[in-house]
XYZ file of C-alpha atoms in Angstrom:
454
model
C -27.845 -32.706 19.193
C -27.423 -31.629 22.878
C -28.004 -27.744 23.492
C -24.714 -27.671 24.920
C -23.339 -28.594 21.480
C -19.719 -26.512 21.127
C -20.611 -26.025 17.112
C -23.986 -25.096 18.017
C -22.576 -22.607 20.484
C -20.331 -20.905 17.847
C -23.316 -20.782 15.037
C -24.835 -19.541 17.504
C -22.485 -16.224 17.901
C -21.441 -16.291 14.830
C -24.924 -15.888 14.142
C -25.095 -12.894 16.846
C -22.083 -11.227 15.445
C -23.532 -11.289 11.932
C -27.230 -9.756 13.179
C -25.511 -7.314 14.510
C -23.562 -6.218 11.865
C -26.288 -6.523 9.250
C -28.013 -4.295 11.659
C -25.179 -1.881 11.612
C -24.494 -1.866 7.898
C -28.377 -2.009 7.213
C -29.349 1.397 9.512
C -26.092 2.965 8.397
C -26.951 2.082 4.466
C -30.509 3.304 5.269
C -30.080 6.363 6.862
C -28.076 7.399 3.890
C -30.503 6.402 1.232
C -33.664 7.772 3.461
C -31.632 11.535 3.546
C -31.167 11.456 -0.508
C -34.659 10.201 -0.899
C -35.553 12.981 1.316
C -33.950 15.560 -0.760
C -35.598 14.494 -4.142
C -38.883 15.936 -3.827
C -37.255 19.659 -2.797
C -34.704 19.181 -5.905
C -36.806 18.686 -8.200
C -39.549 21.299 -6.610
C -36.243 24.072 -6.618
C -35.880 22.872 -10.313
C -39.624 23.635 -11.248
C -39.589 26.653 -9.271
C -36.878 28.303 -11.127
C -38.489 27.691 -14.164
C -41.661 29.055 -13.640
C -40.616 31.980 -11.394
C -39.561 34.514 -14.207
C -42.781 33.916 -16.206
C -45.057 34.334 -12.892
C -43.139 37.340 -11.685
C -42.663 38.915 -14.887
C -46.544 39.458 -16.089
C -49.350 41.011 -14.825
C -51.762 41.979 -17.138
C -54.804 39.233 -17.823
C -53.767 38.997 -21.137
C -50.535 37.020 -19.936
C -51.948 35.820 -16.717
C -54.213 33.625 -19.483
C -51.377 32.127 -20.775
C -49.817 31.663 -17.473
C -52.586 29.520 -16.468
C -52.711 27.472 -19.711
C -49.402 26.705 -18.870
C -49.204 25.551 -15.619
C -52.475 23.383 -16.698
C -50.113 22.037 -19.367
C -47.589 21.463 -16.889
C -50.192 19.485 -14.154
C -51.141 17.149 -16.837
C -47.359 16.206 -18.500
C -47.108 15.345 -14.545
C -49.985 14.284 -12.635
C -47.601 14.503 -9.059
C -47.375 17.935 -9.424
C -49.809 20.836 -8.526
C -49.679 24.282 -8.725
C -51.919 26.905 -6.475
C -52.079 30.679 -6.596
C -53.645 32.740 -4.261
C -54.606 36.362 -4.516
C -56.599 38.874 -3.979
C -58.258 38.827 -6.768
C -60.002 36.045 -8.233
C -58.433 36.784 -11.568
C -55.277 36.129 -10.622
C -55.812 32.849 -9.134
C -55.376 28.940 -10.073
C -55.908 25.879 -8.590
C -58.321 24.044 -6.425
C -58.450 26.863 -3.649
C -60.256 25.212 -0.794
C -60.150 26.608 2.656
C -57.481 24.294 3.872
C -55.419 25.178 0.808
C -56.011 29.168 1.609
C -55.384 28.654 4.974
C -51.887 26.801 4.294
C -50.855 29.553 1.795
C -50.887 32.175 4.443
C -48.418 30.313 6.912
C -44.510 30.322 6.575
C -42.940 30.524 3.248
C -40.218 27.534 1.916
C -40.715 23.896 1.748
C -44.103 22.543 4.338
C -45.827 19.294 4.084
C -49.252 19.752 3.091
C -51.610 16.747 3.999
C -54.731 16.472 1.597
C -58.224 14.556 2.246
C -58.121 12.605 -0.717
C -54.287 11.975 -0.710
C -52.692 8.847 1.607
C -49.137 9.961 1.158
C -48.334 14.152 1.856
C -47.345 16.148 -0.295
C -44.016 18.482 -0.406
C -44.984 22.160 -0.995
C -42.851 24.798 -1.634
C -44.664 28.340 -0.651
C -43.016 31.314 -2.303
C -44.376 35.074 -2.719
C -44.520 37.573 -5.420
C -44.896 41.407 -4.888
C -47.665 43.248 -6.784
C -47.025 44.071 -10.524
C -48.747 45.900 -12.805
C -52.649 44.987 -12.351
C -51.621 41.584 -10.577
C -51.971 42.025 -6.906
C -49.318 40.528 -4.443
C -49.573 36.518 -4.582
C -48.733 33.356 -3.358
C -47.377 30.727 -5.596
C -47.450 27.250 -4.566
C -46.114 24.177 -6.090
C -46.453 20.819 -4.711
C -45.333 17.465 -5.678
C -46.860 13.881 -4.337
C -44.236 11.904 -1.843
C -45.968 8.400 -2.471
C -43.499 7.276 -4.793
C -40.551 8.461 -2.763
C -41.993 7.080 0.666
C -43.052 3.681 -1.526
C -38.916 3.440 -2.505
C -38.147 4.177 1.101
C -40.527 1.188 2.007
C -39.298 -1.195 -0.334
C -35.746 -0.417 0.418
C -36.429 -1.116 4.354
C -38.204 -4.242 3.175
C -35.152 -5.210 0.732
C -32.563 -4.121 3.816
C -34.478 -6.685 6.182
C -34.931 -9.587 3.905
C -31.603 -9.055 2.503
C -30.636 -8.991 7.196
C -32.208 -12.576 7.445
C -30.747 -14.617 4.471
C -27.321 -13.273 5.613
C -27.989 -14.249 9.347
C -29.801 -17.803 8.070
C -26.593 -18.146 5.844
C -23.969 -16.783 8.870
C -25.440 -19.136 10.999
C -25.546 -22.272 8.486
C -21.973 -21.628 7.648
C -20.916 -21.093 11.244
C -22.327 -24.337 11.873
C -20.852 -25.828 8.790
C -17.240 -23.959 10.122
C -17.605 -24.659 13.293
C -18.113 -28.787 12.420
C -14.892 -28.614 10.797
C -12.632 -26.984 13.747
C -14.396 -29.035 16.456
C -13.123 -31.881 13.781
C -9.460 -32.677 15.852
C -11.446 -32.070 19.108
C -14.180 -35.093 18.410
C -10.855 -37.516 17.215
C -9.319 -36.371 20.456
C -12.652 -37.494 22.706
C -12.864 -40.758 20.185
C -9.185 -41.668 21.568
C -9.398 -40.900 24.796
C -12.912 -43.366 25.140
C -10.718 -46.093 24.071
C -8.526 -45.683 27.223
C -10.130 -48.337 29.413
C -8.728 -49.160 32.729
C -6.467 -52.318 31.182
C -4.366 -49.881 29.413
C -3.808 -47.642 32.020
C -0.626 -46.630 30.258
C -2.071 -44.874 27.316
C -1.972 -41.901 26.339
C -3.396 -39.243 23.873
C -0.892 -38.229 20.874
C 0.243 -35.172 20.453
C 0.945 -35.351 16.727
C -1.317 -33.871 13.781
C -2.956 -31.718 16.346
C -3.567 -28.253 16.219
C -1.462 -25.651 19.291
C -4.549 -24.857 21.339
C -5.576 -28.393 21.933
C -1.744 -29.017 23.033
C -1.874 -27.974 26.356
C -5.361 -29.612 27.057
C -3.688 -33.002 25.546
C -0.532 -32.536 28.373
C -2.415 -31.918 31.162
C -4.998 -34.935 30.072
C -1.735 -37.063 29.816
C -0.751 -35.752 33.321
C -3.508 -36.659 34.532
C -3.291 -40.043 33.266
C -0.052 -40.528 34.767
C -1.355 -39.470 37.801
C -4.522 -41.858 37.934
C -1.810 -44.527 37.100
C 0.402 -43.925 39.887
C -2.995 -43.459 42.305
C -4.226 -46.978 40.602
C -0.668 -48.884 40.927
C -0.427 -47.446 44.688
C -4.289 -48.570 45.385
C -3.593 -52.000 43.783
C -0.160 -52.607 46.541
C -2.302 -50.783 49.296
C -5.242 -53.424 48.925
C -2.422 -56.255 48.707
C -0.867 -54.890 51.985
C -4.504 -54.360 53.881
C -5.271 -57.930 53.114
C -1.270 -59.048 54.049
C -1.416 -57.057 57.437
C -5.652 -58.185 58.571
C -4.778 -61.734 57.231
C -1.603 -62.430 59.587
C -3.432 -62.280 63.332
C -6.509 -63.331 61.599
C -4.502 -66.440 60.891
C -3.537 -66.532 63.952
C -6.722 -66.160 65.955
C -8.294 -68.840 63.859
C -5.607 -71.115 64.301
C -4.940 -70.764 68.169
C -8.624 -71.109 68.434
C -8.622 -74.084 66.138
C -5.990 -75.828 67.959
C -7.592 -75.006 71.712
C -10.896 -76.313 70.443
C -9.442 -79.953 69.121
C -9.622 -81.378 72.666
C -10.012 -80.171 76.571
C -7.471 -78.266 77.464
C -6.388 -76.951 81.402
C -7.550 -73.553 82.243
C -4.004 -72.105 82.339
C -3.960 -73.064 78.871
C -6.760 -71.392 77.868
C -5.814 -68.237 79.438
C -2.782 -68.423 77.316
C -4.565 -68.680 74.023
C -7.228 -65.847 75.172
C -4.161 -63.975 76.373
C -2.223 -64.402 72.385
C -5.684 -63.583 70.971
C -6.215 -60.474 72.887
C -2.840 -59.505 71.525
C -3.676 -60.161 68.096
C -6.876 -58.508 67.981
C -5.204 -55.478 69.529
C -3.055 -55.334 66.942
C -6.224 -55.504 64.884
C -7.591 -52.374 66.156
C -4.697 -50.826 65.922
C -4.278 -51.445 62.102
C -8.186 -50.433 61.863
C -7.863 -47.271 63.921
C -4.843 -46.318 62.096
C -6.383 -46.639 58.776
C -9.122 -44.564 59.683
C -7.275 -42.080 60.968
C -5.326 -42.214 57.523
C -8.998 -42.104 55.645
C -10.154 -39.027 57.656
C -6.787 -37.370 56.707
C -7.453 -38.070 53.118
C -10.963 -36.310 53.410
C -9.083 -32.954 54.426
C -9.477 -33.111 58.112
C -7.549 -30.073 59.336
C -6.268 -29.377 63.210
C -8.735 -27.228 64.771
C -7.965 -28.027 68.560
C -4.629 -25.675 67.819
C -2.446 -24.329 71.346
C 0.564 -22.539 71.439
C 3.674 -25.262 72.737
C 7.064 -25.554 73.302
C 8.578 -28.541 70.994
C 11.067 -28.687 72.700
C 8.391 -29.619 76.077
C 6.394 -31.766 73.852
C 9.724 -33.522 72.492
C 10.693 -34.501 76.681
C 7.085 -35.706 77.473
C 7.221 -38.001 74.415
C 10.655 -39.294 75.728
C 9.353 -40.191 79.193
C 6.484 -41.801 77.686
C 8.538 -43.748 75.535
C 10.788 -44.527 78.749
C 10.781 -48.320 78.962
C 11.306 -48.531 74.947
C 14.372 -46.707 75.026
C 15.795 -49.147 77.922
C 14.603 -51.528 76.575
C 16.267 -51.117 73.231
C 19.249 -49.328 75.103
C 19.526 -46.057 72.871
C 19.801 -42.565 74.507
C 18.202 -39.722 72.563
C 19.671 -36.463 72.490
C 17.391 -32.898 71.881
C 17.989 -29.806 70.419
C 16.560 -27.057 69.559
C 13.339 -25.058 70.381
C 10.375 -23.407 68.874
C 6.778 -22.080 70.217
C 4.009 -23.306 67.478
C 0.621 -23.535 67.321
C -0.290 -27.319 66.724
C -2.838 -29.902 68.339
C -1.145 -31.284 71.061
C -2.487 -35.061 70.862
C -1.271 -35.467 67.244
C 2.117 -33.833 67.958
C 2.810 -36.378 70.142
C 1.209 -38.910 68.168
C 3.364 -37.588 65.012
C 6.830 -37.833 67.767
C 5.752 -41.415 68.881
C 6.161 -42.421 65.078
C 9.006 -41.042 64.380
C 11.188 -42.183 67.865
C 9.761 -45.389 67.330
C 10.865 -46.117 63.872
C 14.397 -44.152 64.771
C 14.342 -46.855 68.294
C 13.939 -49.257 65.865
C 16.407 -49.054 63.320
C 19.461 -47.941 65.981
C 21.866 -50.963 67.347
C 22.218 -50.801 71.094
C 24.763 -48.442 72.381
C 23.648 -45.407 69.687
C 22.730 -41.920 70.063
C 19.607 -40.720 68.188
C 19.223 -37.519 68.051
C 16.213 -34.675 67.970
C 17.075 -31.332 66.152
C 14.453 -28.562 66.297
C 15.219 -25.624 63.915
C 13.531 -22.900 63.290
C 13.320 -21.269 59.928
C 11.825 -17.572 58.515
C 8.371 -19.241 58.216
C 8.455 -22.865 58.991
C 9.456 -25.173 62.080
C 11.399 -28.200 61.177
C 11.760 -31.495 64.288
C 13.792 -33.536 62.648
C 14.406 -37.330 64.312
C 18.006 -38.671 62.931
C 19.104 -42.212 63.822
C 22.710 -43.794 62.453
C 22.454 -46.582 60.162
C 22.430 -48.045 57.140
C 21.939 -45.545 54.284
C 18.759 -46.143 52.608
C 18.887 -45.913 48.914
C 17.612 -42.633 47.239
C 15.253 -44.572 45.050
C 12.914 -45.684 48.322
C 13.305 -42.181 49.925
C 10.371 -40.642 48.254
C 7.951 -43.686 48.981
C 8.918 -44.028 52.480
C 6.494 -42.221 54.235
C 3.288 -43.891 51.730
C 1.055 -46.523 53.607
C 2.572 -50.796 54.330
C 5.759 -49.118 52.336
C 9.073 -50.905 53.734
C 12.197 -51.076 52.355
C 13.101 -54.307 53.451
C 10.383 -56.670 51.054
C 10.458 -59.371 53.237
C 8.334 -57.798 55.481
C 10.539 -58.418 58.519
C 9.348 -57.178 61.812
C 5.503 -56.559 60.664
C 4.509 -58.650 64.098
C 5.946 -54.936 65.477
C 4.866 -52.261 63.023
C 2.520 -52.544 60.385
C 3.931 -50.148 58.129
C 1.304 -47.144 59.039
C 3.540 -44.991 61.083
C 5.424 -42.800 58.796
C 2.213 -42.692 56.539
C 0.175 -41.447 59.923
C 3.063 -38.868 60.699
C 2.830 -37.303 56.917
C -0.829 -37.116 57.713
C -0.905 -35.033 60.720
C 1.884 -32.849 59.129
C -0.585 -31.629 56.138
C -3.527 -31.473 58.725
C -1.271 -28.578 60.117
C -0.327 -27.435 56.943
C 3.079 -28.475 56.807
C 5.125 -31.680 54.770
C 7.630 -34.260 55.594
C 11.184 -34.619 54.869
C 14.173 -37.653 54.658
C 17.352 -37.663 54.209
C 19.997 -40.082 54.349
C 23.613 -39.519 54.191
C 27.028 -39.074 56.373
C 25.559 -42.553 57.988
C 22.556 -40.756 59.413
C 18.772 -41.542 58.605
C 16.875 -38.357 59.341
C 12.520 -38.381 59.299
C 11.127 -35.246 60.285
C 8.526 -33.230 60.023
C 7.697 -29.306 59.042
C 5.604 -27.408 60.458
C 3.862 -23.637 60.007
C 5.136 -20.504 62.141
């Protein structure tokens, strides 16, 4: 299974989250049992101390000191941890295995020491007391100490028990994780099973929203948006490819069969310079289409204005008008401007973006008709809106109408003219400068326009 498994990820922390709080509970737990073991050894020193101190303090003639001894020998072999030492001044008085180190420990602070022996791996506890003189008994020390081996040995086995007990319950967290984590990933693997079965033929499919759990709900909408989206894209791609070979196939045509018919027998020069002249004409219109689709492809990279300068509209709106001179005779429309705004744009596609737009208003006005230019200016956008009367254009085409080859009229009619990449060129420049498009069509006026940035 890949390392980026999702189930292995959550074993994984569920694993984490369980070492840690084994590690928690398991310090916590131990501290607590390490301070009570720690305590044992003085308890039950305190315990034999109180015992023993009225008989040792009480006597101190030999006679009795005898039978002190006997018992404490008594007492060392019921219990072979414990050990008693006295130390005096007088030989008489003493008991025990008095060897220097032993002397030499006596004489330091009195209460409960740690008393490390040669011959002993563990320490012992030793509680140091002192009794005042009494009688013939000189002033002693009275030791008791007890072996810590079986206390530290519990402590040991209890770390070991604590740390064994830390790994099955992380081995088990982290098989059960797994195990959990299989079964909640369970609606996410159906989900990936459907959505391989979307192949490109059934571009309308999409994943169901039923039986699923809430979180994977929004994941399954935008999925399905997406879908819809890649379905429009595809449907759009599909008609652009069927215009692209429509609009190249036309002059084609035409080239080949001018040529064709020029090459079936000798023809006078004049002729010839007719059918070079027709084939110039269509292999203009060639480049044209070509240049215009790159331009189109660029824009659909994200190609942004750079070359930006600070113009009038209103100045770039006249210039475009006495370029567009002869047209307007030609079709004998007047245009009428209004309107003006400074904005920072790149001059050659402004005028590009105009051209467009006058020439598909020129284009659908009869002779006789006013067209007219309307530059507003809004809180943070410029709009140059181009409105031309005519027919109103049914709101179902609006949205489509500035897309690539996209005419209303289906027949294709006047495609020797324009070949449909005008308005789709003009929405391009607009979102180069950050801006959008806009139509509208009502009161018997067809407005295309632009917006553009402050």
């Amino acid at each position: 299974m890949s390392s980026n498994s999702i189930a292995l990820r959550l074993s994984g922390m569920f694993t984490l989250v369980a070492l840690l709080v084994f590690l928690l509970i398991g310090w916590a737990l131990y501290q607590q049992v390490d301070k009570g073991l720690g305590l044992l050894p003085e308890a039950e020193l305190d315990a034999r101390y109180s015992v023993l101190e009225s008989t040792v303090g009480r006597y101190g003639t030999p006679e009795h000191w005898v039978k002190i001894n006997n018992k404490l020998k008594l007492l060392g072999e019921e219990d072979k941890r414990i050990r008693f030492w006295i130390i005096s001044g007088d030989p008489h008085y003493e008991y025990g295995n008095l060897t220097p180190q032993i002397r030499a420990f006596a004489l330091g602070p009195l209460g409960m020491r740690d008393l490390n022996l040669p011959d002993q791996p563990y320490p012992l506890k030793v509680l140091v007391s002192q009794f005042p003189a009494k009688d013939q008994r000189p002033p002693l020390r009275f030791m008791i100490g007890i072996d810590t081996e079986t206390f530290l040995q519990t402590q040991h086995h209890l770390l070991i028990a604590l740390i064994s007990l830390a790994i099955i319950g992380v081995l088990l967290a982290s098989a059960l994780g797994y195990w959990v984590a299989r079964i909640g990933l369970k609606p996410l693997i159906k989900l990936s099973q459907e959505a391989q079965r979307l192949a490109p033929p059934l571009r309308s499919g999409r994943l169901r929203l039923a039986s699923l759990p809430p979180e994977l709900n929004q994941f399954v909408n935008s999925f399905n948006s997406t879908l819809e989206r890649v379905e429009q894209a595809y449907s759009r791609l599909e008609s652009f490819n069927a215009d692209v070979a429509h609009e190249l196939r036309s002059p084609l045509t035409n080239l080949i069969g001018q040529t064709q018919v020029a090459l079936t027998r000798g023809r006078s020069a004049e002729h010839y310079f007719e059918v070079l002249q027709s084939n110039l004409e269509e292999l203009e219109r060639l480049r044209s289409i070509i240049n215009d689709m790159l331009f189109l492809a660029s824009a659909d990279q994200g190609s942004k204005a750079t070359k930006l300068t600070s113009t009038s509209l209103a100045d770039e709106v006249a210039t475009t008008l006495e370029y567009l001179d002869f047209i307007l005779e030609d079709a004998q429309v007047q245009v009428q401007v209004s309107g003006d705004a400074q904005v920072r744009i790149e001059i050659a596609h402004l005028r590009r973006a105009l051209i467009n737009l006058l020439s598909n208003a020129v284009q659908h006005t009869e002779p006789g008709q006013v067209i007219q230019v309307r530059i507003e200016a809004e809180e943070h956008q410029v709009s140059i809106g181009v409105a031309n009367p005519g027919s109103p254009i049914a709101s179902e085409h609006l949205p489509r109408l500035f897309e690539r080859f996209y005419r209303v009229d289906a027949s294709r009619s006047n495609s020797g003219n324009n070949h449909g990449l005008g308005l789709a060129i003009v929405k391009a420049i607009a979102l180069m400068h950050g801006g959008d498009v806009f139509v509208r069509s009502d009161h018997g006026m067809n407005i295309f326009g632009i917006h553009l940035p402050v």
